[in-house]
PDB file of C-alpha atoms in Angstrom:
ATOM      1  CA  UNK A   1     136.630 115.326 -92.558  1.00 95.00           C
ATOM      2  CA  UNK A   2     138.079 118.668 -93.551  1.00 98.00           C
ATOM      3  CA  UNK A   3     135.537 120.584 -95.630  1.00 98.00           C
ATOM      4  CA  UNK A   4     136.209 123.366 -98.114  1.00 99.00           C
ATOM      5  CA  UNK A   5     133.421 125.676 -99.308  1.00 99.00           C
ATOM      6  CA  UNK A   6     134.094 128.064-102.184  1.00 99.00           C
ATOM      7  CA  UNK A   7     132.984 131.637-102.644  1.00 99.00           C
ATOM      8  CA  UNK A   8     133.527 131.395-106.363  1.00 98.00           C
ATOM      9  CA  UNK A   9     133.564 134.075-109.078  1.00 98.00           C
ATOM     10  CA  UNK A  10     132.511 133.299-112.633  1.00 98.00           C
ATOM     11  CA  UNK A  11     135.088 134.151-115.302  1.00 98.00           C
ATOM     12  CA  UNK A  12     134.614 134.287-119.054  1.00 98.00           C
ATOM     13  CA  UNK A  13     136.968 131.450-119.994  1.00 97.00           C
ATOM     14  CA  UNK A  14     136.567 130.985-123.744  1.00 94.00           C
ATOM     15  CA  UNK A  15     138.977 128.048-124.091  1.00 97.00           C
ATOM     16  CA  UNK A  16     139.015 124.664-122.401  1.00 98.00           C
ATOM     17  CA  UNK A  17     142.632 125.242-121.405  1.00 98.00           C
ATOM     18  CA  UNK A  18     141.802 128.468-119.564  1.00 98.00           C
ATOM     19  CA  UNK A  19     138.874 126.920-117.677  1.00 98.00           C
ATOM     20  CA  UNK A  20     140.826 123.780-116.849  1.00 98.00           C
ATOM     21  CA  UNK A  21     143.696 125.891-115.529  1.00 98.00           C
ATOM     22  CA  UNK A  22     141.352 127.920-113.303  1.00 98.00           C
ATOM     23  CA  UNK A  23     139.592 124.885-111.830  1.00 98.00           C
ATOM     24  CA  UNK A  24     142.887 123.029-111.382  1.00 98.00           C
ATOM     25  CA  UNK A  25     144.306 125.947-109.393  1.00 98.00           C
ATOM     26  CA  UNK A  26     141.223 126.163-107.166  1.00 98.00           C
ATOM     27  CA  UNK A  27     141.265 122.432-106.431  1.00 98.00           C
ATOM     28  CA  UNK A  28     145.017 122.435-105.816  1.00 98.00           C
ATOM     29  CA  UNK A  29     144.703 125.310-103.346  1.00 98.00           C
ATOM     30  CA  UNK A  30     142.066 123.446-101.352  1.00 98.00           C
ATOM     31  CA  UNK A  31     144.056 120.206-101.491  1.00 98.00           C
ATOM     32  CA  UNK A  32     147.170 122.018-100.233  1.00 98.00           C
ATOM     33  CA  UNK A  33     145.099 123.175 -97.249  1.00 98.00           C
ATOM     34  CA  UNK A  34     144.287 119.545 -96.423  1.00 98.00           C
ATOM     35  CA  UNK A  35     140.676 119.466 -97.600  1.00 98.00           C
ATOM     36  CA  UNK A  36     138.952 116.105 -98.026  1.00 98.00           C
ATOM     37  CA  UNK A  37     135.679 117.361 -99.537  1.00 98.00           C
ATOM     38  CA  UNK A  38     135.329 120.413-101.807  1.00 99.00           C
ATOM     39  CA  UNK A  39     132.066 122.223-102.538  1.00 99.00           C
ATOM     40  CA  UNK A  40     131.656 124.569-105.505  1.00 99.00           C
ATOM     41  CA  UNK A  41     128.546 126.786-105.819  1.00 98.00           C
ATOM     42  CA  UNK A  42     125.272 126.428-107.637  1.00 98.00           C
ATOM     43  CA  UNK A  43     125.650 127.404-111.301  1.00 98.00           C
ATOM     44  CA  UNK A  44     129.438 127.602-111.101  1.00 98.00           C
ATOM     45  CA  UNK A  45     129.182 125.286-114.110  1.00 98.00           C
ATOM     46  CA  UNK A  46     127.878 128.207-116.176  1.00 98.00           C
ATOM     47  CA  UNK A  47     131.510 128.894-117.063  1.00 98.00           C
ATOM     48  CA  UNK A  48     131.145 126.037-119.537  1.00 98.00           C
ATOM     49  CA  UNK A  49     128.739 128.145-121.576  1.00 98.00           C
ATOM     50  CA  UNK A  50     131.456 130.639-122.516  1.00 97.00           C
ATOM     51  CA  UNK A  51     133.151 127.853-124.467  1.00 97.00           C
ATOM     52  CA  UNK A  52     130.249 128.046-126.933  1.00 97.00           C
ATOM     53  CA  UNK A  53     130.707 131.794-127.448  1.00 97.00           C
ATOM     54  CA  UNK A  54     129.046 134.949-126.203  1.00 97.00           C
ATOM     55  CA  UNK A  55     125.791 134.479-128.132  1.00 97.00           C
ATOM     56  CA  UNK A  56     125.125 131.055-126.603  1.00 97.00           C
ATOM     57  CA  UNK A  57     126.179 132.159-123.130  1.00 97.00           C
ATOM     58  CA  UNK A  58     123.756 135.110-123.227  1.00 97.00           C
ATOM     59  CA  UNK A  59     120.741 133.056-124.348  1.00 97.00           C
ATOM     60  CA  UNK A  60     118.542 131.315-121.770  1.00 97.00           C
ATOM     61  CA  UNK A  61     118.140 128.296-124.035  1.00 96.00           C
ATOM     62  CA  UNK A  62     121.551 128.566-125.669  1.00 97.00           C
ATOM     63  CA  UNK A  63     123.350 128.368-122.341  1.00 98.00           C
ATOM     64  CA  UNK A  64     121.440 125.196-121.436  1.00 98.00           C
ATOM     65  CA  UNK A  65     122.485 123.560-124.692  1.00 97.00           C
ATOM     66  CA  UNK A  66     126.073 124.739-124.264  1.00 97.00           C
ATOM     67  CA  UNK A  67     126.319 123.339-120.740  1.00 98.00           C
ATOM     68  CA  UNK A  68     124.666 120.059-121.706  1.00 98.00           C
ATOM     69  CA  UNK A  69     126.939 119.602-124.731  1.00 97.00           C
ATOM     70  CA  UNK A  70     130.086 120.117-122.653  1.00 97.00           C
ATOM     71  CA  UNK A  71     129.222 118.301-119.453  1.00 97.00           C
ATOM     72  CA  UNK A  72     131.223 115.255-120.531  1.00 98.00           C
ATOM     73  CA  UNK A  73     134.402 117.303-120.809  1.00 98.00           C
ATOM     74  CA  UNK A  74     133.719 118.937-117.452  1.00 98.00           C
ATOM     75  CA  UNK A  75     133.015 115.602-115.777  1.00 98.00           C
ATOM     76  CA  UNK A  76     136.272 114.152-117.065  1.00 98.00           C
ATOM     77  CA  UNK A  77     138.207 117.160-115.757  1.00 98.00           C
ATOM     78  CA  UNK A  78     136.635 116.993-112.290  1.00 98.00           C
ATOM     79  CA  UNK A  79     137.107 113.217-112.121  1.00 98.00           C
ATOM     80  CA  UNK A  80     140.806 113.613-112.972  1.00 98.00           C
ATOM     81  CA  UNK A  81     141.233 116.327-110.330  1.00 98.00           C
ATOM     82  CA  UNK A  82     139.510 114.234-107.659  1.00 98.00           C
ATOM     83  CA  UNK A  83     141.783 111.286-108.414  1.00 98.00           C
ATOM     84  CA  UNK A  84     144.948 113.381-108.667  1.00 98.00           C
ATOM     85  CA  UNK A  85     144.379 115.066-105.289  1.00 98.00           C
ATOM     86  CA  UNK A  86     142.731 112.084-103.548  1.00 98.00           C
ATOM     87  CA  UNK A  87     139.618 113.969-102.469  1.00 98.00           C
ATOM     88  CA  UNK A  88     135.911 114.460-103.139  1.00 98.00           C
ATOM     89  CA  UNK A  89     134.593 117.287-105.322  1.00 99.00           C
ATOM     90  CA  UNK A  90     131.012 118.516-105.536  1.00 99.00           C
ATOM     91  CA  UNK A  91     131.299 120.385-108.825  1.00 98.00           C
ATOM     92  CA  UNK A  92     129.455 123.591-109.632  1.00 98.00           C
ATOM     93  CA  UNK A  93     125.918 122.848-110.734  1.00 98.00           C
ATOM     94  CA  UNK A  94     124.663 123.571-114.233  1.00 98.00           C
ATOM     95  CA  UNK A  95     121.486 123.393-116.311  1.00 98.00           C
ATOM     96  CA  UNK A  96     121.359 119.973-117.950  1.00 98.00           C
ATOM     97  CA  UNK A  97     118.934 118.465-120.451  1.00 97.00           C
ATOM     98  CA  UNK A  98     117.531 115.061-119.528  1.00 97.00           C
ATOM     99  CA  UNK A  99     115.303 114.027-122.408  1.00 94.00           C
ATOM    100  CA  UNK A 100     112.696 116.754-122.754  1.00 95.00           C
ATOM    101  CA  UNK A 101     113.349 118.132-119.278  1.00 97.00           C
ATOM    102  CA  UNK A 102     115.990 120.516-117.910  1.00 98.00           C
ATOM    103  CA  UNK A 103     117.358 120.089-114.403  1.00 98.00           C
ATOM    104  CA  UNK A 104     119.821 121.965-112.231  1.00 98.00           C
ATOM    105  CA  UNK A 105     122.438 119.273-111.501  1.00 98.00           C
ATOM    106  CA  UNK A 106     125.318 119.039-109.031  1.00 98.00           C
ATOM    107  CA  UNK A 107     127.788 116.245-109.772  1.00 98.00           C
ATOM    108  CA  UNK A 108     129.939 114.488-107.181  1.00 98.00           C
ATOM    109  CA  UNK A 109     133.358 112.982-107.955  1.00 98.00           C
ATOM    110  CA  UNK A 110     135.450 110.711-105.741  1.00 98.00           C
ATOM    111  CA  UNK A 111     139.134 109.848-105.410  1.00 98.00           C
ATOM    112  CA  UNK A 112     138.697 106.347-106.823  1.00 98.00           C
ATOM    113  CA  UNK A 113     136.641 107.365-109.844  1.00 98.00           C
ATOM    114  CA  UNK A 114     133.236 107.424-108.114  1.00 98.00           C
ATOM    115  CA  UNK A 115     130.561 109.614-109.691  1.00 98.00           C
ATOM    116  CA  UNK A 116     127.053 110.585-108.637  1.00 98.00           C
ATOM    117  CA  UNK A 117     124.682 113.537-108.889  1.00 98.00           C
ATOM    118  CA  UNK A 118     121.866 115.373-107.159  1.00 98.00           C
ATOM    119  CA  UNK A 119     119.307 117.508-109.000  1.00 98.00           C
ATOM    120  CA  UNK A 120     117.664 120.528-107.417  1.00 98.00           C
ATOM    121  CA  UNK A 121     114.239 119.506-106.151  1.00 98.00           C
ATOM    122  CA  UNK A 122     112.435 122.850-105.889  1.00 98.00           C
ATOM    123  CA  UNK A 123     113.233 125.413-108.621  1.00 98.00           C
ATOM    124  CA  UNK A 124     112.942 129.095-107.784  1.00 98.00           C
ATOM    125  CA  UNK A 125     110.322 131.238-109.542  1.00 98.00           C
ATOM    126  CA  UNK A 126     112.990 132.553-111.965  1.00 98.00           C
ATOM    127  CA  UNK A 127     114.184 129.032-112.741  1.00 98.00           C
ATOM    128  CA  UNK A 128     110.613 127.996-113.517  1.00 98.00           C
ATOM    129  CA  UNK A 129     109.818 131.039-115.653  1.00 98.00           C
ATOM    130  CA  UNK A 130     111.483 132.285-117.793  1.00 98.00           C
ATOM    131  CA  UNK A 131     114.318 129.739-117.601  1.00 98.00           C
ATOM    132  CA  UNK A 132     112.162 126.570-117.727  1.00 97.00           C
ATOM    133  CA  UNK A 133     114.203 124.566-115.214  1.00 98.00           C
ATOM    134  CA  UNK A 134     112.282 121.520-113.984  1.00 98.00           C
ATOM    135  CA  UNK A 135     112.226 119.920-110.549  1.00 98.00           C
ATOM    136  CA  UNK A 136     114.536 117.032-109.824  1.00 97.00           C
ATOM    137  CA  UNK A 137     113.026 113.596-109.322  1.00 93.00           C
ATOM    138  CA  UNK A 138     114.174 112.761-105.801  1.00 92.00           C
ATOM    139  CA  UNK A 139     116.670 113.175-102.993  1.00 96.00           C
ATOM    140  CA  UNK A 140     119.415 110.739-102.093  1.00 97.00           C
ATOM    141  CA  UNK A 141     122.426 110.519 -99.803  1.00 98.00           C
ATOM    142  CA  UNK A 142     125.932 109.407-100.677  1.00 98.00           C
ATOM    143  CA  UNK A 143     128.104 107.042 -98.658  1.00 98.00           C
ATOM    144  CA  UNK A 144     131.650 108.345 -99.091  1.00 98.00           C
ATOM    145  CA  UNK A 145     133.317 106.012 -96.590  1.00 96.00           C
ATOM    146  CA  UNK A 146     133.749 107.916 -93.330  1.00 94.00           C
ATOM    147  CA  UNK A 147     130.154 109.153 -93.436  1.00 96.00           C
ATOM    148  CA  UNK A 148     127.124 109.915 -95.587  1.00 98.00           C
ATOM    149  CA  UNK A 149     126.449 113.293 -97.156  1.00 98.00           C
ATOM    150  CA  UNK A 150     123.461 114.985 -98.764  1.00 98.00           C
ATOM    151  CA  UNK A 151     123.253 117.861-101.244  1.00 98.00           C
ATOM    152  CA  UNK A 152     120.507 120.496-100.916  1.00 98.00           C
ATOM    153  CA  UNK A 153     120.914 122.965-103.769  1.00 98.00           C
ATOM    154  CA  UNK A 154     120.254 126.591-102.761  1.00 98.00           C
ATOM    155  CA  UNK A 155     116.450 126.991-102.447  1.00 98.00           C
ATOM    156  CA  UNK A 156     116.177 123.340-101.370  1.00 98.00           C
ATOM    157  CA  UNK A 157     117.980 124.282 -98.137  1.00 98.00           C
ATOM    158  CA  UNK A 158     115.063 126.536 -97.202  1.00 98.00           C
ATOM    159  CA  UNK A 159     112.734 123.521 -96.909  1.00 98.00           C
ATOM    160  CA  UNK A 160     113.373 121.491 -93.732  1.00 97.00           C
ATOM    161  CA  UNK A 161     111.791 118.217 -94.815  1.00 96.00           C
ATOM    162  CA  UNK A 162     114.328 117.748 -97.629  1.00 97.00           C
ATOM    163  CA  UNK A 163     117.272 118.002 -95.250  1.00 98.00           C
ATOM    164  CA  UNK A 164     115.470 115.941 -92.629  1.00 97.00           C
ATOM    165  CA  UNK A 165     114.935 113.105 -95.097  1.00 97.00           C
ATOM    166  CA  UNK A 166     118.659 113.136 -95.848  1.00 98.00           C
ATOM    167  CA  UNK A 167     119.525 113.140 -92.140  1.00 98.00           C
ATOM    168  CA  UNK A 168     117.134 110.252 -91.527  1.00 97.00           C
ATOM    169  CA  UNK A 169     118.934 108.401 -94.339  1.00 97.00           C
ATOM    170  CA  UNK A 170     122.189 108.769 -92.415  1.00 97.00           C
ATOM    171  CA  UNK A 171     123.682 112.065 -93.593  1.00 98.00           C
ATOM    172  CA  UNK A 172     125.899 113.868 -91.099  1.00 98.00           C
ATOM    173  CA  UNK A 173     127.124 116.483 -93.594  1.00 98.00           C
ATOM    174  CA  UNK A 174     124.910 118.535 -95.899  1.00 98.00           C
ATOM    175  CA  UNK A 175     126.279 120.479 -98.855  1.00 99.00           C
ATOM    176  CA  UNK A 176     124.452 123.641 -99.911  1.00 99.00           C
ATOM    177  CA  UNK A 177     125.719 125.174-103.168  1.00 99.00           C
ATOM    178  CA  UNK A 178     123.986 128.486-103.907  1.00 98.00           C
ATOM    179  CA  UNK A 179     123.668 131.410-106.308  1.00 98.00           C
ATOM    180  CA  UNK A 180     121.841 134.485-104.995  1.00 98.00           C
ATOM    181  CA  UNK A 181     121.741 137.898-106.623  1.00 98.00           C
ATOM    182  CA  UNK A 182     120.752 139.854-103.513  1.00 98.00           C
ATOM    183  CA  UNK A 183     121.987 140.067 -99.946  1.00 98.00           C
ATOM    184  CA  UNK A 184     118.498 139.025 -98.835  1.00 98.00           C
ATOM    185  CA  UNK A 185     118.764 135.925-101.008  1.00 98.00           C
ATOM    186  CA  UNK A 186     122.116 135.059 -99.483  1.00 98.00           C
ATOM    187  CA  UNK A 187     120.690 135.403 -95.984  1.00 98.00           C
ATOM    188  CA  UNK A 188     117.706 133.229 -96.827  1.00 98.00           C
ATOM    189  CA  UNK A 189     120.024 130.399 -97.820  1.00 98.00           C
ATOM    190  CA  UNK A 190     122.419 131.052 -94.939  1.00 98.00           C
ATOM    191  CA  UNK A 191     119.594 131.075 -92.376  1.00 98.00           C
ATOM    192  CA  UNK A 192     118.188 127.919 -93.963  1.00 98.00           C
ATOM    193  CA  UNK A 193     121.601 126.246 -93.809  1.00 98.00           C
ATOM    194  CA  UNK A 194     122.097 127.166 -90.159  1.00 98.00           C
ATOM    195  CA  UNK A 195     118.586 125.995 -89.314  1.00 98.00           C
ATOM    196  CA  UNK A 196     119.209 122.667 -91.023  1.00 98.00           C
ATOM    197  CA  UNK A 197     122.427 122.261 -88.973  1.00 98.00           C
ATOM    198  CA  UNK A 198     120.442 122.980 -85.795  1.00 98.00           C
ATOM    199  CA  UNK A 199     117.537 120.650 -86.604  1.00 97.00           C
ATOM    200  CA  UNK A 200     119.606 117.768 -87.918  1.00 98.00           C
ATOM    201  CA  UNK A 201     122.504 118.256 -85.482  1.00 98.00           C
ATOM    202  CA  UNK A 202     124.817 117.999 -88.450  1.00 98.00           C
ATOM    203  CA  UNK A 203     127.433 120.059 -90.296  1.00 98.00           C
ATOM    204  CA  UNK A 204     126.333 122.164 -93.273  1.00 98.00           C
ATOM    205  CA  UNK A 205     128.716 123.668 -95.835  1.00 99.00           C
ATOM    206  CA  UNK A 206     127.406 126.632 -97.873  1.00 99.00           C
ATOM    207  CA  UNK A 207     129.211 127.717-101.050  1.00 99.00           C
ATOM    208  CA  UNK A 208     127.915 130.771-102.993  1.00 99.00           C
ATOM    209  CA  UNK A 209     128.714 132.376-106.309  1.00 98.00           C
ATOM    210  CA  UNK A 210     130.145 135.869-105.861  1.00 98.00           C
ATOM    211  CA  UNK A 211     130.666 138.846-108.141  1.00 98.00           C
ATOM    212  CA  UNK A 212     129.522 140.015-111.573  1.00 98.00           C
ATOM    213  CA  UNK A 213     129.171 137.895-114.706  1.00 98.00           C
ATOM    214  CA  UNK A 214     127.445 140.220-117.197  1.00 97.00           C
ATOM    215  CA  UNK A 215     127.980 137.710-120.011  1.00 97.00           C
ATOM    216  CA  UNK A 216     125.612 135.201-118.290  1.00 98.00           C
ATOM    217  CA  UNK A 217     122.134 136.705-117.700  1.00 97.00           C
ATOM    218  CA  UNK A 218     120.844 134.023-115.260  1.00 96.00           C
ATOM    219  CA  UNK A 219     123.739 134.722-112.858  1.00 98.00           C
ATOM    220  CA  UNK A 220     124.913 138.165-113.917  1.00 98.00           C
ATOM    221  CA  UNK A 221     125.489 139.319-110.331  1.00 98.00           C
ATOM    222  CA  UNK A 222     125.870 137.131-107.265  1.00 98.00           C
ATOM    223  CA  UNK A 223     126.354 137.990-103.605  1.00 98.00           C
ATOM    224  CA  UNK A 224     127.264 135.920-100.586  1.00 98.00           C
ATOM    225  CA  UNK A 225     129.901 134.555 -98.255  1.00 98.00           C
ATOM    226  CA  UNK A 226     131.069 130.973 -97.901  1.00 99.00           C
ATOM    227  CA  UNK A 227     130.338 129.385 -94.548  1.00 98.00           C
ATOM    228  CA  UNK A 228     130.380 126.105 -92.651  1.00 99.00           C
ATOM    229  CA  UNK A 229     127.918 125.647 -89.800  1.00 98.00           C
ATOM    230  CA  UNK A 230     127.194 123.232 -86.981  1.00 98.00           C
ATOM    231  CA  UNK A 231     124.629 122.986 -84.194  1.00 98.00           C
ATOM    232  CA  UNK A 232     125.289 125.593 -81.454  1.00 98.00           C
ATOM    233  CA  UNK A 233     125.604 122.988 -78.738  1.00 98.00           C
ATOM    234  CA  UNK A 234     127.989 120.580 -77.051  1.00 96.00           C
ATOM    235  CA  UNK A 235     131.307 120.294 -78.925  1.00 96.00           C
ATOM    236  CA  UNK A 236     130.500 123.098 -81.388  1.00 98.00           C
ATOM    237  CA  UNK A 237     130.905 126.903 -81.288  1.00 98.00           C
ATOM    238  CA  UNK A 238     128.226 128.775 -79.360  1.00 97.00           C
ATOM    239  CA  UNK A 239     127.362 130.676 -82.550  1.00 98.00           C
ATOM    240  CA  UNK A 240     127.227 127.558 -84.714  1.00 98.00           C
ATOM    241  CA  UNK A 241     129.855 129.137 -87.008  1.00 98.00           C
ATOM    242  CA  UNK A 242     132.666 126.736 -87.828  1.00 98.00           C
ATOM    243  CA  UNK A 243     133.989 129.008 -90.587  1.00 98.00           C
ATOM    244  CA  UNK A 244     132.771 132.145 -92.329  1.00 98.00           C
ATOM    245  CA  UNK A 245     134.341 134.048 -95.197  1.00 98.00           C
ATOM    246  CA  UNK A 246     134.096 137.743 -96.018  1.00 98.00           C
ATOM    247  CA  UNK A 247     131.091 138.956 -97.966  1.00 98.00           C
ATOM    248  CA  UNK A 248     131.527 138.915-101.761  1.00 98.00           C
ATOM    249  CA  UNK A 249     135.179 137.862-101.434  1.00 98.00           C
ATOM    250  CA  UNK A 250     136.413 134.948-103.576  1.00 98.00           C
ATOM    251  CA  UNK A 251     138.221 132.106-101.869  1.00 98.00           C
ATOM    252  CA  UNK A 252     137.886 128.964 -99.815  1.00 98.00           C
ATOM    253  CA  UNK A 253     136.777 128.597 -96.225  1.00 98.00           C
ATOM    254  CA  UNK A 254     137.763 125.475 -94.320  1.00 98.00           C
ATOM    255  CA  UNK A 255     136.476 123.645 -91.259  1.00 98.00           C
ATOM    256  CA  UNK A 256     136.655 120.214 -89.704  1.00 97.00           C
ATOM    257  CA  UNK A 257     133.474 118.174 -89.703  1.00 97.00           C
ATOM    258  CA  UNK A 258     134.093 116.214 -86.509  1.00 97.00           C
ATOM    259  CA  UNK A 259     132.048 113.064 -86.981  1.00 97.00           C
ATOM    260  CA  UNK A 260     132.550 111.993 -83.365  1.00 97.00           C
ATOM    261  CA  UNK A 261     131.288 115.386 -82.175  1.00 98.00           C
ATOM    262  CA  UNK A 262     128.179 114.996 -84.333  1.00 98.00           C
ATOM    263  CA  UNK A 263     127.467 111.597 -82.805  1.00 97.00           C
ATOM    264  CA  UNK A 264     128.009 112.980 -79.300  1.00 98.00           C
ATOM    265  CA  UNK A 265     125.786 116.033 -79.678  1.00 98.00           C
ATOM    266  CA  UNK A 266     122.994 113.888 -81.086  1.00 97.00           C
ATOM    267  CA  UNK A 267     122.796 111.690 -77.985  1.00 96.00           C
ATOM    268  CA  UNK A 268     124.157 113.971 -75.252  1.00 97.00           C
ATOM    269  CA  UNK A 269     123.556 117.562 -76.361  1.00 97.00           C
ATOM    270  CA  UNK A 270     121.676 120.094 -74.287  1.00 97.00           C
ATOM    271  CA  UNK A 271     118.894 119.688 -76.846  1.00 97.00           C
ATOM    272  CA  UNK A 272     118.217 116.635 -79.030  1.00 95.00           C
ATOM    273  CA  UNK A 273     116.675 117.939 -82.233  1.00 94.00           C
ATOM    274  CA  UNK A 274     117.827 114.893 -84.179  1.00 96.00           C
ATOM    275  CA  UNK A 275     116.088 112.472 -81.821  1.00 95.00           C
ATOM    276  CA  UNK A 276     113.085 114.577 -80.872  1.00 95.00           C
ATOM    277  CA  UNK A 277     112.051 115.553 -84.421  1.00 94.00           C
ATOM    278  CA  UNK A 278     109.184 112.977 -84.594  1.00 92.00           C
ATOM    279  CA  UNK A 279     107.521 114.526 -81.544  1.00 92.00           C
ATOM    280  CA  UNK A 280     106.417 117.547 -83.611  1.00 88.00           C
ATOM    281  CA  UNK A 281     104.311 115.400 -85.948  1.00 78.00           C
ATOM    282  CA  UNK A 282     100.595 115.813 -85.314  1.00 77.00           C
ATOM    283  CA  UNK A 283      98.038 113.080 -86.092  1.00 78.00           C
ATOM    284  CA  UNK A 284      95.795 115.405 -88.090  1.00 87.00           C
ATOM    285  CA  UNK A 285      94.945 119.032 -88.906  1.00 89.00           C
ATOM    286  CA  UNK A 286      95.563 121.530 -86.125  1.00 88.00           C
ATOM    287  CA  UNK A 287      92.204 122.893 -84.888  1.00 89.00           C
ATOM    288  CA  UNK A 288      91.465 126.610 -84.674  1.00 91.00           C
ATOM    289  CA  UNK A 289      90.123 127.750 -81.313  1.00 93.00           C
ATOM    290  CA  UNK A 290      87.650 130.609 -81.850  1.00 93.00           C
ATOM    291  CA  UNK A 291      88.433 133.391 -79.371  1.00 94.00           C
ATOM    292  CA  UNK A 292      86.584 136.131 -81.229  1.00 94.00           C
ATOM    293  CA  UNK A 293      83.462 135.767 -79.057  1.00 90.00           C
ATOM    294  CA  UNK A 294      83.255 137.168 -75.566  1.00 86.00           C
ATOM    295  CA  UNK A 295      82.718 134.602 -72.794  1.00 81.00           C
TER     296      UNK A 295
END
């Protein structure tokens, strides 16, 4: 599968036509490059909040309501684009009200009208307070025909057991949409993504927000570079880098996720992280050997 990961800037699009035109152009550009699966960043869906006006977009609760109220329109647009270009789209996540809870939700759209979603499982400290974003209720993987994929939203990619559960459920590709305001934050997610590719012997696509958005306080400045990573082993680059964009530069990066190469490295690689993972599990607490006393 040919993957496309976006380094995506937020624009203040105050009409549906303007936002639809922007997203249509981005999807068309990736489709023209032969992409089969497109990944937009975490909180790229915050552009929806501008449709409710500046006051709503600048309020931590107002932006949640604005995004929730307009998710139906956004879903219809992404579904139409996926069908029109015969590809899969992981749309930019957004804050979404589910009853009395608020989750950070990435939605997935397929070429035949398929829809699904993954909520972020571990909110960051800022998401918890002051933004009041709640944890998602569980991980899942998605069978998209040629393979299965999982979605680990930003901070989730820094926790290996989430990705491992997806890999054990059959995922060979992990999608990591992110939004990080500092270079350190970007590197935390990038290092996590590369580590997950190493451990799971899989391909990981990382798509960050980039640039300023002063009209949206939760994501008013974002830094990062889009990248696609694999295990640095048999059939993959020695660095693990399948594709890497320039820092803070909008645009797509593309790479092939060679499913045959993933299968090969898992059973014939120089190391076998995918197969040997269970060997690190200990039967109980690790004891502490007291070496503070002289013999």
